[in-house]
XYZ file of C-alpha atoms in Angstrom:
569
model
C 60.459 103.910 84.365
C 59.664 103.334 88.314
C 62.080 103.042 90.773
C 60.987 101.399 94.021
C 62.520 102.235 97.374
C 62.613 99.956 100.214
C 62.565 101.293 103.607
C 65.627 101.260 105.578
C 66.394 101.811 109.455
C 68.843 104.484 109.762
C 69.762 107.073 112.363
C 68.446 110.432 111.967
C 72.359 111.889 111.496
C 72.577 109.314 108.787
C 69.467 110.272 107.079
C 70.665 113.759 107.044
C 73.804 112.745 105.350
C 71.853 110.998 102.876
C 69.984 114.047 102.232
C 72.542 116.426 101.969
C 74.419 113.899 99.430
C 71.449 113.695 97.388
C 70.825 117.309 97.504
C 74.477 118.226 96.407
C 74.241 115.591 93.473
C 74.837 117.389 90.220
C 72.825 114.924 88.522
C 69.164 115.340 87.483
C 67.308 112.468 89.931
C 63.735 111.570 88.818
C 61.029 109.226 90.531
C 57.957 108.677 88.353
C 55.001 109.876 90.259
C 51.399 110.746 89.640
C 51.590 114.419 90.477
C 52.168 115.424 86.933
C 50.543 112.396 85.180
C 52.124 110.786 82.283
C 50.995 112.859 79.594
C 52.036 116.414 81.424
C 55.830 115.140 81.997
C 58.248 116.781 80.003
C 61.102 114.183 80.217
C 61.284 110.391 79.689
C 63.386 108.054 81.705
C 64.777 104.881 80.883
C 67.551 102.437 81.468
C 70.185 100.952 78.985
C 72.755 98.195 79.479
C 76.023 99.095 77.408
C 78.851 96.713 76.176
C 81.727 96.553 78.295
C 84.913 94.198 78.379
C 86.367 92.718 81.456
C 89.434 90.515 81.608
C 92.373 89.317 84.550
C 95.518 90.682 85.237
C 98.024 89.059 86.882
C 100.086 91.119 89.465
C 103.407 90.352 89.720
C 106.245 92.411 91.497
C 104.422 94.756 93.765
C 105.896 97.489 95.840
C 106.282 95.935 99.336
C 107.916 99.033 101.504
C 106.040 101.655 102.615
C 102.711 99.970 103.608
C 100.587 101.500 106.487
C 100.412 98.167 108.105
C 102.102 94.410 107.548
C 100.668 90.922 107.078
C 102.000 88.224 109.222
C 101.641 84.516 108.922
C 99.755 82.032 106.837
C 96.802 81.843 105.153
C 94.923 78.999 103.157
C 92.081 80.416 100.839
C 90.109 77.448 99.807
C 89.541 78.481 96.293
C 93.317 79.673 95.739
C 95.446 78.157 97.840
C 98.312 79.208 100.518
C 99.975 82.702 101.112
C 102.741 82.915 103.529
C 103.709 86.573 104.627
C 106.823 87.358 106.662
C 108.237 90.622 107.653
C 111.566 92.393 107.269
C 112.055 95.562 109.009
C 114.703 98.003 110.481
C 114.728 99.128 114.276
C 115.840 102.179 115.560
C 116.925 103.605 119.080
C 114.763 106.189 120.725
C 117.881 108.172 121.996
C 121.207 107.897 120.584
C 124.679 107.955 122.757
C 123.137 106.591 125.579
C 124.664 106.401 129.161
C 123.636 103.207 130.798
C 125.565 104.247 134.195
C 127.616 102.187 136.254
C 127.489 98.104 136.261
C 124.002 98.143 134.176
C 122.351 94.894 134.565
C 119.307 93.850 132.426
C 116.169 92.509 134.331
C 114.322 91.983 130.968
C 113.961 92.749 127.363
C 110.441 92.803 126.052
C 109.183 92.616 122.008
C 105.780 94.382 122.085
C 103.878 94.472 118.728
C 100.195 95.419 118.858
C 97.649 93.755 116.727
C 94.495 95.968 115.149
C 91.735 95.648 117.800
C 88.561 97.235 118.674
C 86.728 97.379 121.837
C 83.423 95.259 122.033
C 82.391 96.207 125.455
C 83.468 95.296 128.975
C 84.295 91.994 131.210
C 81.285 90.918 132.871
C 80.964 92.350 136.302
C 83.687 94.876 135.609
C 84.759 98.148 133.763
C 87.560 96.087 131.962
C 87.561 96.531 128.363
C 87.214 93.624 126.133
C 88.855 93.784 122.519
C 88.373 91.734 119.410
C 91.030 91.205 116.560
C 88.620 89.253 114.353
C 88.392 91.833 111.824
C 92.285 91.602 111.200
C 92.781 87.592 111.646
C 92.323 85.165 109.004
C 92.328 81.512 110.071
C 92.528 79.818 113.451
C 95.385 77.617 113.352
C 98.729 78.415 114.763
C 102.020 79.046 112.868
C 105.826 78.834 113.531
C 107.183 82.280 114.381
C 110.807 82.655 114.226
C 112.809 86.031 114.460
C 116.381 86.521 113.233
C 118.702 89.016 113.039
C 118.716 90.453 109.482
C 121.999 91.250 107.971
C 120.837 92.879 104.592
C 121.114 96.252 104.398
C 117.678 98.037 103.292
C 118.754 101.362 101.709
C 116.901 104.460 101.861
C 117.932 105.650 98.326
C 118.031 103.832 95.092
C 121.932 104.077 93.789
C 120.762 103.598 90.250
C 118.681 106.653 90.251
C 120.106 110.151 89.195
C 117.659 112.089 91.345
C 118.040 110.440 94.725
C 114.800 108.440 94.232
C 113.292 106.430 97.070
C 114.632 102.734 97.085
C 111.611 100.419 96.687
C 111.326 96.926 97.122
C 108.962 94.444 95.082
C 107.433 91.082 95.769
C 108.982 88.124 94.472
C 105.929 85.605 95.587
C 106.304 83.035 93.044
C 109.687 81.906 94.921
C 109.763 79.406 97.420
C 111.943 81.339 100.037
C 111.346 84.756 101.519
C 112.628 87.269 98.579
C 112.467 90.509 97.272
C 113.561 92.395 94.177
C 115.057 95.994 94.386
C 114.674 96.534 90.533
C 117.970 94.889 89.577
C 118.522 91.956 91.942
C 116.867 89.296 93.874
C 117.350 89.596 97.582
C 116.807 86.171 99.227
C 116.641 86.932 103.064
C 117.457 83.372 103.895
C 120.742 84.143 102.673
C 121.087 87.171 104.928
C 119.504 85.932 108.228
C 121.845 86.369 111.473
C 121.494 84.425 114.546
C 118.073 83.691 115.824
C 116.724 85.798 118.341
C 113.469 84.215 119.100
C 111.845 81.035 118.484
C 108.207 80.698 119.049
C 107.664 77.051 118.315
C 108.525 74.051 120.643
C 106.988 70.749 119.510
C 107.592 69.388 123.276
C 105.668 72.023 124.910
C 103.197 72.616 122.392
C 104.068 76.356 122.379
C 102.976 77.678 118.721
C 102.120 81.259 117.603
C 98.333 82.108 117.534
C 97.314 85.788 118.038
C 94.745 86.607 120.922
C 92.159 89.355 121.172
C 92.744 89.313 125.091
C 93.979 92.474 126.827
C 97.793 92.317 127.861
C 97.629 92.464 131.835
C 100.676 93.766 133.508
C 101.184 93.614 137.191
C 103.686 95.539 139.397
C 104.278 96.803 142.707
C 104.596 100.420 144.163
C 105.232 100.096 147.869
C 102.908 97.428 149.553
C 100.381 98.128 146.676
C 99.981 96.098 143.338
C 99.523 98.001 140.441
C 97.675 96.536 137.370
C 98.109 98.070 133.854
C 95.823 96.579 130.960
C 97.282 97.211 127.634
C 95.709 96.429 123.966
C 96.176 93.169 122.587
C 99.565 92.369 121.073
C 102.462 89.781 120.376
C 104.396 90.570 123.711
C 107.366 88.181 124.329
C 110.471 88.167 126.525
C 114.006 88.038 124.325
C 117.485 86.798 125.655
C 118.855 89.209 128.262
C 122.220 88.168 127.419
C 122.087 88.730 123.601
C 120.810 92.322 124.126
C 123.449 92.961 126.820
C 126.103 92.429 124.282
C 124.603 94.004 121.082
C 123.243 97.054 122.909
C 124.320 97.681 126.504
C 128.029 96.860 125.985
C 128.111 99.274 122.942
C 127.857 102.211 125.195
C 130.306 104.909 123.649
C 130.566 103.099 120.149
C 129.883 105.163 117.329
C 127.094 102.379 116.386
C 124.945 104.160 118.779
C 125.458 107.768 118.065
C 122.899 108.169 114.885
C 120.417 106.614 113.105
C 122.714 105.886 110.072
C 125.492 104.171 112.111
C 122.945 102.369 113.810
C 121.287 100.847 110.866
C 124.558 99.641 109.501
C 125.414 97.924 112.749
C 122.299 96.549 113.649
C 120.497 96.079 110.180
C 116.850 95.197 111.389
C 114.900 91.939 112.227
C 113.534 88.842 110.130
C 110.182 87.662 111.142
C 109.535 84.668 109.559
C 106.332 82.589 109.453
C 105.842 79.161 108.241
C 102.730 76.667 108.246
C 102.492 73.867 110.863
C 101.008 70.835 109.215
C 99.879 73.008 106.228
C 97.842 75.271 108.263
C 98.196 78.697 110.067
C 96.499 82.116 110.475
C 97.440 85.738 109.333
C 97.003 88.964 110.996
C 98.272 92.467 111.018
C 101.292 93.756 112.883
C 101.078 97.541 113.891
C 104.744 98.242 113.588
C 104.193 101.973 114.005
C 103.597 101.409 117.756
C 106.058 98.381 118.025
C 108.944 98.503 120.377
C 111.768 96.528 122.130
C 112.265 97.837 125.675
C 115.285 96.577 127.627
C 114.731 97.030 131.110
C 117.747 97.257 133.405
C 119.204 98.721 136.814
C 122.439 100.518 137.430
C 124.190 101.885 140.474
C 122.600 104.758 142.492
C 124.083 107.742 143.685
C 123.291 106.491 146.996
C 125.523 103.594 148.113
C 124.200 100.227 148.237
C 120.996 101.164 146.059
C 120.116 100.537 142.315
C 118.282 102.806 140.116
C 115.517 101.302 137.254
C 115.813 102.438 133.992
C 115.087 101.476 130.061
C 116.224 101.845 126.919
C 113.943 101.403 123.822
C 113.997 100.818 120.189
C 111.137 101.522 117.732
C 110.216 100.039 114.421
C 110.737 103.222 112.339
C 112.635 102.858 109.127
C 112.249 100.477 105.988
C 109.904 97.860 106.621
C 108.681 95.323 103.931
C 106.334 92.416 103.556
C 107.569 89.271 101.871
C 105.180 86.699 100.193
C 105.260 83.183 99.183
C 102.679 82.025 97.291
C 101.589 78.217 96.895
C 98.442 78.388 94.545
C 96.060 75.824 93.470
C 94.921 77.179 90.629
C 97.113 79.298 87.828
C 96.646 83.045 87.748
C 97.298 84.517 84.528
C 96.423 87.820 82.386
C 93.314 87.553 80.477
C 91.971 88.266 77.160
C 91.717 91.772 76.056
C 89.863 91.191 73.031
C 86.958 88.869 74.075
C 87.131 89.163 77.912
C 87.230 86.564 80.286
C 84.471 84.162 81.790
C 85.766 84.087 85.417
C 87.675 87.149 87.114
C 89.833 86.214 89.803
C 90.694 88.855 92.235
C 93.337 87.609 94.924
C 95.526 89.930 97.347
C 99.124 89.863 98.213
C 100.704 89.518 94.462
C 97.622 87.742 93.251
C 95.375 89.050 90.570
C 92.886 91.710 89.648
C 90.350 92.435 86.901
C 90.428 95.511 84.247
C 86.879 96.640 83.274
C 87.115 98.521 79.893
C 83.604 100.387 79.758
C 83.665 100.789 76.232
C 85.983 97.905 75.060
C 85.479 95.245 72.652
C 84.575 95.181 68.692
C 82.763 97.876 66.726
C 79.015 98.195 67.263
C 76.225 98.994 65.333
C 75.229 102.521 66.319
C 71.795 103.964 65.564
C 71.367 108.035 65.558
C 68.043 109.789 66.059
C 66.962 109.503 62.374
C 67.257 105.511 62.534
C 70.543 105.430 60.555
C 72.898 102.825 61.996
C 76.558 103.096 61.475
C 79.577 101.087 62.755
C 81.292 102.841 65.711
C 83.485 102.052 68.703
C 81.398 101.687 71.945
C 83.065 104.827 73.496
C 82.076 106.745 70.029
C 78.477 105.441 69.992
C 78.031 106.400 73.877
C 79.201 110.080 73.167
C 76.777 110.292 70.223
C 73.828 108.918 72.232
C 74.236 111.261 75.122
C 75.651 114.595 73.588
C 73.861 117.143 71.623
C 74.649 117.146 67.916
C 74.702 119.881 65.373
C 72.698 119.259 62.019
C 75.833 117.541 60.346
C 75.934 114.748 63.427
C 78.955 116.410 65.217
C 79.315 117.383 68.507
C 78.066 120.859 69.795
C 80.891 123.080 70.855
C 81.472 123.383 74.655
C 79.462 125.470 76.935
C 81.782 126.702 80.127
C 84.022 123.804 79.395
C 81.313 121.433 79.110
C 79.728 119.206 76.175
C 76.070 119.992 75.887
C 73.976 116.918 76.756
C 70.697 115.625 75.090
C 70.569 112.773 77.786
C 71.145 113.280 81.550
C 72.534 110.331 83.590
C 70.860 109.955 86.773
C 72.697 106.921 87.866
C 75.099 104.515 86.591
C 76.750 101.434 88.043
C 78.434 98.143 87.378
C 76.490 95.174 88.413
C 78.771 92.498 89.481
C 77.793 88.620 90.147
C 79.676 86.420 92.250
C 80.613 82.907 91.014
C 78.257 80.627 93.406
C 80.528 77.458 92.222
C 83.674 78.741 93.732
C 85.184 77.059 96.727
C 84.238 78.372 100.021
C 85.653 75.932 102.140
C 82.208 75.025 103.191
C 81.827 78.084 105.158
C 78.579 79.780 103.556
C 79.593 83.039 105.419
C 83.081 82.834 103.956
C 82.924 85.894 101.707
C 80.554 87.955 104.019
C 82.562 90.764 104.803
C 84.135 90.889 101.119
C 84.217 94.446 99.499
C 85.208 95.312 95.907
C 87.027 98.147 95.132
C 87.473 100.139 91.880
C 90.029 102.815 90.974
C 91.043 104.927 87.662
C 94.077 102.866 86.380
C 94.727 105.712 84.215
C 95.425 108.210 86.731
C 96.113 105.760 89.727
C 93.373 107.513 91.832
C 89.999 106.731 93.387
C 87.032 107.105 90.942
C 85.356 110.514 91.485
C 82.049 108.631 92.846
C 84.361 107.230 95.595
C 85.831 110.732 96.221
C 82.398 112.248 96.665
C 80.772 109.620 98.763
C 80.211 110.910 102.219
C 80.088 107.488 103.975
C 83.771 107.311 104.140
C 86.420 107.911 106.945
C 89.278 109.703 107.534
C 90.410 106.789 110.045
C 91.740 104.003 107.407
C 91.149 101.266 110.027
C 87.503 102.896 111.246
C 84.765 100.399 110.065
C 85.925 99.609 106.700
C 82.767 97.404 106.049
C 80.417 100.368 106.360
C 82.988 102.802 104.459
C 82.148 104.084 100.883
C 78.826 102.236 100.458
C 77.423 104.465 98.096
C 80.092 104.372 95.756
C 81.246 100.611 96.233
C 78.189 98.756 97.225
C 78.178 96.101 100.011
C 78.011 92.362 98.917
C 74.393 91.359 98.623
C 72.683 87.860 98.675
C 69.547 86.834 97.887
C 67.240 83.868 98.675
C 68.700 81.680 96.297
C 72.117 82.382 97.456
C 73.255 84.435 94.463
C 75.591 87.207 95.457
C 76.295 90.498 93.866
C 77.927 93.672 93.925
C 77.047 97.595 92.552
C 79.814 99.911 91.689
C 78.568 103.215 91.434
C 80.130 105.276 88.562
C 77.831 108.144 87.673
C 80.297 110.966 88.002
C 83.074 108.940 86.303
C 80.795 108.501 83.173
C 79.850 112.154 83.355
C 83.454 113.154 82.962
C 83.777 111.189 79.918
C 80.761 112.703 78.599
C 81.304 116.387 79.740
C 84.845 116.585 79.875
C 85.976 114.262 77.126
C 88.103 112.402 79.593
C 90.017 109.580 78.572
C 89.922 107.222 81.570
C 87.776 104.741 80.518
C 89.223 101.991 82.548
C 88.803 100.641 85.952
C 90.795 98.190 87.957
C 88.612 95.950 90.101
C 90.148 94.066 93.265
C 89.346 92.586 96.363
C 89.529 94.456 99.591
C 89.047 94.050 103.162
C 89.661 97.765 103.790
C 88.430 100.200 101.161
C 89.547 103.198 102.888
C 93.088 102.465 101.878
C 93.684 104.422 98.712
C 97.383 104.920 98.503
C 98.867 103.264 95.253
C 101.967 101.225 94.915
C 104.210 100.548 92.193
C 104.491 97.598 89.806
C 108.047 96.685 88.774
C 108.180 96.646 84.862
C 104.256 96.401 84.421
C 104.399 96.018 80.750
C 100.947 97.564 80.213
C 98.234 100.218 81.412
C 98.239 98.880 84.924
C 101.350 100.711 86.729
C 100.054 100.830 90.101
C 97.806 99.061 92.429
C 96.221 100.257 95.800
C 97.236 99.077 99.134
C 93.683 97.392 99.208
C 95.060 94.563 96.930
C 98.354 94.260 98.650
C 97.054 94.049 102.565
C 94.529 91.392 101.952
C 95.382 87.795 101.597
C 91.694 86.991 100.414
C 90.425 85.942 97.095
C 87.280 85.997 95.317
C 85.953 84.686 91.905
C 83.294 86.766 89.915
C 81.671 86.311 86.523
C 82.941 88.284 83.699
C 81.008 89.255 80.666
C 82.430 86.821 78.137
C 79.720 85.305 75.702
C 79.996 82.169 77.824
C 78.598 83.756 80.879
C 74.899 83.120 81.257
C 72.813 86.371 80.822
C 71.798 86.356 84.398
C 75.366 86.386 85.727
C 77.123 88.693 83.271
C 78.789 91.598 84.484
C 76.633 94.687 83.047
C 76.858 98.596 83.078
C 73.507 99.986 83.754
C 72.931 103.534 82.792
C 69.390 105.253 84.013
C 69.233 108.467 82.095
C 66.604 111.350 81.818
C 65.972 112.575 78.468
C 63.647 116.111 77.930
C 61.217 115.788 75.309
C 60.957 119.406 74.560
């Protein structure tokens, strides 16, 4: 079987990486050529499409604390409907038992929360850096942003556990208010909101919240010279001075400011509430790990008649969680584990994923080398087809821990088609940057093909579109507008054949950052999917794929394709 390779333009370094990856591959890779000639070759190559089963898994009650970043805002997916994400977070002083000096007076209180941005050049005619937040911004309509004091205490440990386990919080996205589950109770944060600290919405002044990719420019004066400080794009607002004087400055000497536990019991955190405006909005990521509230104040100096400038900061360490409210236009349900589903709905932020059972379904006719046909499970037929057998048709014993093989897998991948009839809101590029992420649901880890893929990045926010492109192929659209994905599972299948591993099911979900591999628990899952990667939680987007149900047209069905080498000596 001939394989045709199209020339691609890569840098020399990338070509070297690819060469090393291929050279280190344990598979036997063969390309037909005229060097030996057909009659002189001592191996045969072919491809084989095997039966698989793919069905929907509705995601409920996902762990929403401990995330690496947090979604905030309102996103309208044209195919699925609206998702609203709010944030509840603790704050912690950078220093304890402060001495604010004599006669402290607050000059300003500033809240700063950076966005995830990247440098995109410099401003024309200057050396000033230009930034973009397009990769982490969904939608371009304003939202209503209100910040409240949160009066619900977010625990560090689960009181119901016997071993001081961490307290986890889970989404409750089917509710109409911002709420969460702690394993036994429903927490409605609307019932625990305190005084309003900031309101970023004014109908009269048309002051709405819409993130900007512009640098933050701060100007100050040192002597007679003006100093300009340029900072990365961020949500940066001034808070009420009198309020923070009461809750912080006036508490000097109080035990509330003496340590972390006391402070978090006294000031239990902030509630960032998002609401749509006229049914529309935007959604972005808050980088709370770099966020702070800074109180700038002056106090009496040791020099009579003079004042000294100082500041006191609070960071956003501690428990932080996202809440989601879903108002979907389609019903997401668990699929049919026996026949599979025609359409697979992948939706983030407590939405839906797909389970791909590589050898699921009914018994199949399995033909051995002698032409004898027996009814076997798809998995057993797969093993019988690829492993060496003895004269009784049983597997040969392991050699150095591996079963001997009579067929060597060169390449194996899932071929998955996008539903071209799904609503994209009139934007043909709506799904342009979508990626699919696959993981081993038995062990809740990435596939071995993912782990061996050299195109990844240790920086989880570094160019996710071009990460793991060998194992998680990028979306490809042909001249007819048909889009498809390829998920490489060569080593995953080799593990099943050689090691007799039982991880035959893969989780499939939509991701805007395939570098996010940490898994988070599902509360009372009820089936084999017990955890889901952060990649599924930290995206509001969705897509619709074709499954492998009998009603799906043959040229759109999900397929498992295996290319193998079979020695003929």
